[in-house]
Amino acid sequence: NAGVTQTPKFQVLKTGQSMTLQCAQDMNHNSMYWYRQDPGMGLRLIYYSASEGTTDKGEVPNGYNVSRLNKREFSLRLESAAPSQTSVYFCASFKDRGLYEQYFGPGTRLTVT
Amino acid sequence: GENVEQHPSTLSVQEGDSAVIKCTYSDSASNYFPWYKQELGKGPQLIIDIRSNVGEKKDQRIAVTLNKTAKHFSLHITETQPEDSAVYFCAAGSSYKLIFGSGTRLLVRP
């Protein structure tokens, strides 16, 4: 039981490049989330998926897209990376209705130059 | 918009002393208040949570109190140990969304 896994752990992009961050959970959770963490700002919600087949915007969705590929996997895509997207990205999964049994992945540190 | 304010941003205590971190929230619909501990290079880990129908919850050396009228909640760590050193985040939520505080860096001096 690996919990929540994220790939890659580190990534450096040039402005304008695209990439996809991968997240998978093996706990049969319904809800999955993507957050970004910036110094002094806590975690901010980018997108979430309450169940397979649904996605919704969070606080800071601009510049990102998501795909809930199946119940296990939830990916985050940056179509045209900008320096403002330099951050640490965390995926999380929740057992039910987002408020119980939350688990975070280890994070992806992204630098956009 | 909805926000959660967390204080202090840094806290240094002597081993064995108590530590208190406070949060206030703006959304009166919030009914779930978790606390997370984040160690360097790792994702946040839930350490304790409280729901709006409870005023206080305790788990060994950790306790959380909630005052819904004043819209604030606090984390109390007693008999602190060096391994308690980490960044602590509060959050307030309802339905599917959590709003996080900006974090408190706790240093426990041996």
Short mmCIF file of C-alpha atoms in Angstrom, two decimals:
data_model
loop_
_atom_site.label_atom_id
_atom_site.label_comp_id
_atom_site.label_asym_id
_atom_site.label_seq_id
_atom_site.Cartn_x
_atom_site.Cartn_y
_atom_site.Cartn_z
CA ASN A 1 0.00 0.00 0.00
CA ALA A 2 1.97 3.01 -1.29
CA GLY A 3 -0.65 5.68 -0.42
CA VAL A 4 -0.35 8.70 -2.71
CA THR A 5 2.51 8.74 -5.19
CA GLN A 6 3.65 11.63 -7.38
CA THR A 7 6.02 11.85 -10.30
CA PRO A 8 8.38 13.46 -10.94
CA LYS A 9 9.95 14.61 -7.65
CA PHE A 10 11.81 17.49 -9.27
CA GLN A 11 11.47 19.27 -12.61
CA VAL A 12 13.04 22.30 -14.26
CA LEU A 13 11.23 23.86 -17.22
CA LYS A 14 11.89 26.79 -19.48
CA THR A 15 9.18 29.42 -19.89
CA GLY A 16 6.65 28.23 -22.44
CA GLN A 17 7.35 24.52 -22.08
CA SER A 18 4.60 22.11 -21.11
CA MET A 19 4.54 19.18 -18.74
CA THR A 20 2.20 16.88 -16.86
CA LEU A 21 2.47 16.03 -13.17
CA GLN A 22 1.22 12.57 -12.33
CA CYS A 23 -0.57 11.46 -9.19
CA ALA A 24 -1.91 8.05 -8.20
CA GLN A 25 -3.50 6.64 -5.05
CA ASP A 26 -4.14 3.05 -4.12
CA MET A 27 -6.57 3.62 -1.23
CA ASN A 28 -9.77 3.53 -3.31
CA HIS A 29 -10.50 7.15 -2.40
CA ASN A 30 -13.17 9.04 -4.31
CA SER A 31 -11.80 12.59 -4.10
CA MET A 32 -8.44 13.83 -5.35
CA TYR A 33 -6.87 17.28 -5.17
CA TRP A 34 -3.99 19.33 -6.51
CA TYR A 35 -2.43 22.04 -4.35
CA ARG A 36 0.51 24.36 -4.78
CA GLN A 37 2.65 25.48 -1.87
CA ASP A 38 4.54 28.76 -1.94
CA PRO A 39 6.66 30.22 0.88
CA GLY A 40 4.52 31.98 3.49
CA MET A 41 1.26 31.15 1.72
CA GLY A 42 0.28 27.72 2.91
CA LEU A 43 -1.37 25.39 0.42
CA ARG A 44 -3.69 26.71 -2.25
CA LEU A 45 -6.14 24.53 -4.10
CA ILE A 46 -5.67 24.42 -7.87
CA TYR A 47 -8.24 21.83 -8.95
CA TYR A 48 -10.09 18.96 -7.38
CA SER A 49 -12.06 15.93 -8.45
CA ALA A 50 -14.87 14.88 -6.14
CA SER A 51 -15.35 11.62 -7.98
CA GLU A 52 -14.24 9.83 -11.11
CA GLY A 53 -15.36 11.77 -14.15
CA THR A 54 -15.74 15.16 -12.44
CA THR A 55 -13.33 18.04 -11.95
CA ASP A 56 -13.76 21.52 -10.47
CA LYS A 57 -11.68 24.66 -10.12
CA GLY A 58 -10.12 25.67 -6.85
CA GLU A 59 -8.62 28.98 -5.75
CA VAL A 60 -5.85 29.27 -8.36
CA PRO A 61 -6.78 27.31 -11.53
CA ASN A 62 -5.42 29.71 -14.17
CA GLY A 63 -2.64 28.20 -16.28
CA TYR A 64 -3.49 24.60 -15.33
CA ASN A 65 -5.63 21.77 -16.61
CA VAL A 66 -6.45 18.45 -14.99
CA SER A 67 -7.60 15.00 -15.98
CA ARG A 68 -9.16 12.39 -13.73
CA LEU A 69 -8.04 9.43 -15.76
CA ASN A 70 -9.72 6.84 -13.54
CA LYS A 71 -10.42 6.43 -9.85
CA ARG A 72 -6.71 6.01 -9.07
CA GLU A 73 -5.09 8.72 -11.18
CA PHE A 74 -5.38 12.51 -11.33
CA SER A 75 -2.94 14.47 -13.48
CA LEU A 76 -2.10 18.18 -13.58
CA ARG A 77 -0.94 19.78 -16.82
CA LEU A 78 0.88 23.03 -17.41
CA GLU A 79 0.35 23.92 -21.05
CA SER A 80 2.76 26.88 -21.20
CA ALA A 81 4.84 27.17 -18.05
CA ALA A 82 5.51 30.60 -16.52
CA PRO A 83 7.99 31.62 -13.77
CA SER A 84 4.97 32.34 -11.52
CA GLN A 85 4.26 28.60 -11.55
CA THR A 86 7.51 27.84 -9.76
CA SER A 87 6.25 26.06 -6.66
CA VAL A 88 5.94 22.77 -4.85
CA TYR A 89 2.90 20.82 -6.02
CA PHE A 90 1.08 18.37 -3.80
CA CYS A 91 -1.55 15.84 -4.74
CA ALA A 92 -3.94 14.61 -2.07
CA SER A 93 -6.70 12.06 -1.86
CA PHE A 94 -9.66 11.97 0.46
CA LYS A 95 -11.84 9.08 1.39
CA ASP A 96 -15.21 10.73 1.19
CA ARG A 97 -16.54 14.26 0.66
CA GLY A 98 -13.07 15.72 1.09
CA LEU A 99 -13.14 16.00 4.83
CA TYR A 100 -12.03 12.66 6.14
CA GLU A 101 -8.89 10.52 5.98
CA GLN A 102 -6.80 12.95 3.94
CA TYR A 103 -3.49 11.81 2.57
CA PHE A 104 -0.88 13.91 0.77
CA GLY A 105 1.75 12.79 -1.66
CA PRO A 106 5.46 13.68 -1.23
CA GLY A 107 5.29 16.64 -3.64
CA THR A 108 6.86 17.76 -6.92
CA ARG A 109 9.27 20.69 -6.82
CA LEU A 110 8.91 22.62 -10.08
CA THR A 111 11.17 25.44 -11.19
CA VAL A 112 10.35 27.50 -14.28
CA THR A 113 13.19 29.62 -15.60
CA GLY B 1 -12.93 35.80 -0.11
CA GLU B 2 -12.54 32.99 2.37
CA ASN B 3 -9.32 33.00 4.31
CA VAL B 4 -7.61 31.48 7.31
CA GLU B 5 -5.12 33.48 9.34
CA GLN B 6 -2.50 31.64 11.37
CA HIS B 7 -0.22 32.96 14.13
CA PRO B 8 2.58 33.00 14.94
CA SER B 9 4.58 32.39 11.78
CA THR B 10 7.52 31.11 13.82
CA LEU B 11 7.64 29.72 17.35
CA SER B 12 10.67 28.64 19.35
CA VAL B 13 10.20 26.78 22.64
CA GLN B 14 12.38 24.90 25.07
CA GLU B 15 11.99 21.14 25.15
CA GLY B 16 9.30 20.24 27.67
CA ASP B 17 7.45 23.53 27.34
CA SER B 18 4.05 23.92 25.69
CA ALA B 19 3.39 25.40 22.26
CA VAL B 20 0.19 27.08 21.11
CA ILE B 21 -0.71 27.98 17.53
CA LYS B 22 -3.84 29.97 16.74
CA CYS B 23 -6.02 30.29 13.64
CA THR B 24 -9.02 32.38 12.71
CA TYR B 25 -11.30 31.74 9.75
CA SER B 26 -13.76 33.85 7.83
CA ASP B 27 -16.27 31.39 6.32
CA SER B 28 -19.01 30.74 8.87
CA ALA B 29 -20.04 27.66 6.86
CA SER B 30 -16.78 25.90 7.79
CA ASN B 31 -17.45 22.78 9.81
CA TYR B 32 -14.17 20.88 9.70
CA PHE B 33 -10.84 22.01 11.15
CA PRO B 34 -7.78 19.80 10.62
CA TRP B 35 -4.18 20.40 11.65
CA TYR B 36 -1.24 19.16 9.60
CA LYS B 37 2.42 18.66 10.37
CA GLN B 38 4.92 19.00 7.54
CA GLU B 39 8.49 17.85 7.90
CA LEU B 40 11.21 19.02 5.55
CA GLY B 41 10.85 17.58 2.06
CA LYS B 42 7.61 15.76 2.82
CA GLY B 43 3.92 16.25 2.28
CA PRO B 44 1.64 17.47 5.07
CA GLN B 45 0.41 14.80 7.46
CA LEU B 46 -2.84 15.03 9.41
CA ILE B 47 -2.18 15.05 13.16
CA ILE B 48 -5.56 15.96 14.61
CA ASP B 49 -8.89 17.32 13.45
CA ILE B 50 -12.07 18.64 14.98
CA ARG B 51 -15.59 19.07 13.71
CA SER B 52 -17.94 21.93 14.43
CA ASN B 53 -20.09 20.01 16.89
CA VAL B 54 -17.15 19.53 19.26
CA GLY B 55 -15.38 22.20 21.32
CA GLU B 56 -12.22 20.32 22.22
CA LYS B 57 -10.37 17.18 21.23
CA LYS B 58 -7.25 15.64 22.72
CA ASP B 59 -4.83 12.99 21.50
CA GLN B 60 -1.96 12.32 23.90
CA ARG B 61 0.20 15.50 23.91
CA ILE B 62 -1.84 17.26 21.25
CA ALA B 63 -5.15 19.06 21.74
CA VAL B 64 -7.29 21.30 19.58
CA THR B 65 -9.94 23.76 20.75
CA LEU B 66 -12.64 25.38 18.66
CA ASN B 67 -14.68 28.51 19.31
CA LYS B 68 -17.25 28.73 16.52
CA THR B 69 -18.75 31.96 17.79
CA ALA B 70 -15.42 33.75 17.59
CA LYS B 71 -14.35 31.73 14.51
CA HIS B 72 -11.06 30.65 15.93
CA PHE B 73 -9.35 27.40 16.78
CA SER B 74 -6.04 26.51 18.37
CA LEU B 75 -3.48 23.72 18.50
CA HIS B 76 -1.85 22.94 21.83
CA ILE B 77 1.23 20.74 22.11
CA THR B 78 2.35 19.89 25.64
CA GLU B 79 5.71 18.50 26.78
CA THR B 80 7.30 19.38 23.46
CA GLN B 81 10.08 17.21 22.10
CA PRO B 82 12.74 17.93 19.43
CA GLU B 83 10.86 15.68 16.98
CA ASP B 84 7.90 18.08 17.20
CA SER B 85 10.01 20.57 15.22
CA ALA B 86 8.25 21.06 11.87
CA VAL B 87 5.87 23.38 10.05
CA TYR B 88 2.27 23.18 11.23
CA PHE B 89 -0.72 24.18 9.13
CA CYS B 90 -4.29 24.75 10.18
CA ALA B 91 -7.16 24.53 7.74
CA ALA B 92 -10.89 25.21 7.72
CA GLY B 93 -13.33 23.58 5.37
CA SER B 94 -16.76 22.55 4.37
CA SER B 95 -17.95 20.16 1.71
CA TYR B 96 -15.02 19.45 -0.60
CA LYS B 97 -12.75 22.42 0.06
CA LEU B 98 -10.11 23.24 2.64
CA ILE B 99 -8.58 26.69 3.08
CA PHE B 100 -5.13 26.54 4.68
CA GLY B 101 -3.35 28.93 6.97
CA SER B 102 0.11 30.16 6.03
CA GLY B 103 1.90 27.85 8.45
CA THR B 104 3.87 28.05 11.70
CA ARG B 105 7.47 26.94 11.88
CA LEU B 106 7.94 25.35 15.31
CA LEU B 107 11.45 24.87 16.68
CA VAL B 108 11.89 22.86 19.86
CA ARG B 109 15.28 23.57 21.44
CA PRO B 110 16.87 20.63 23.26
#
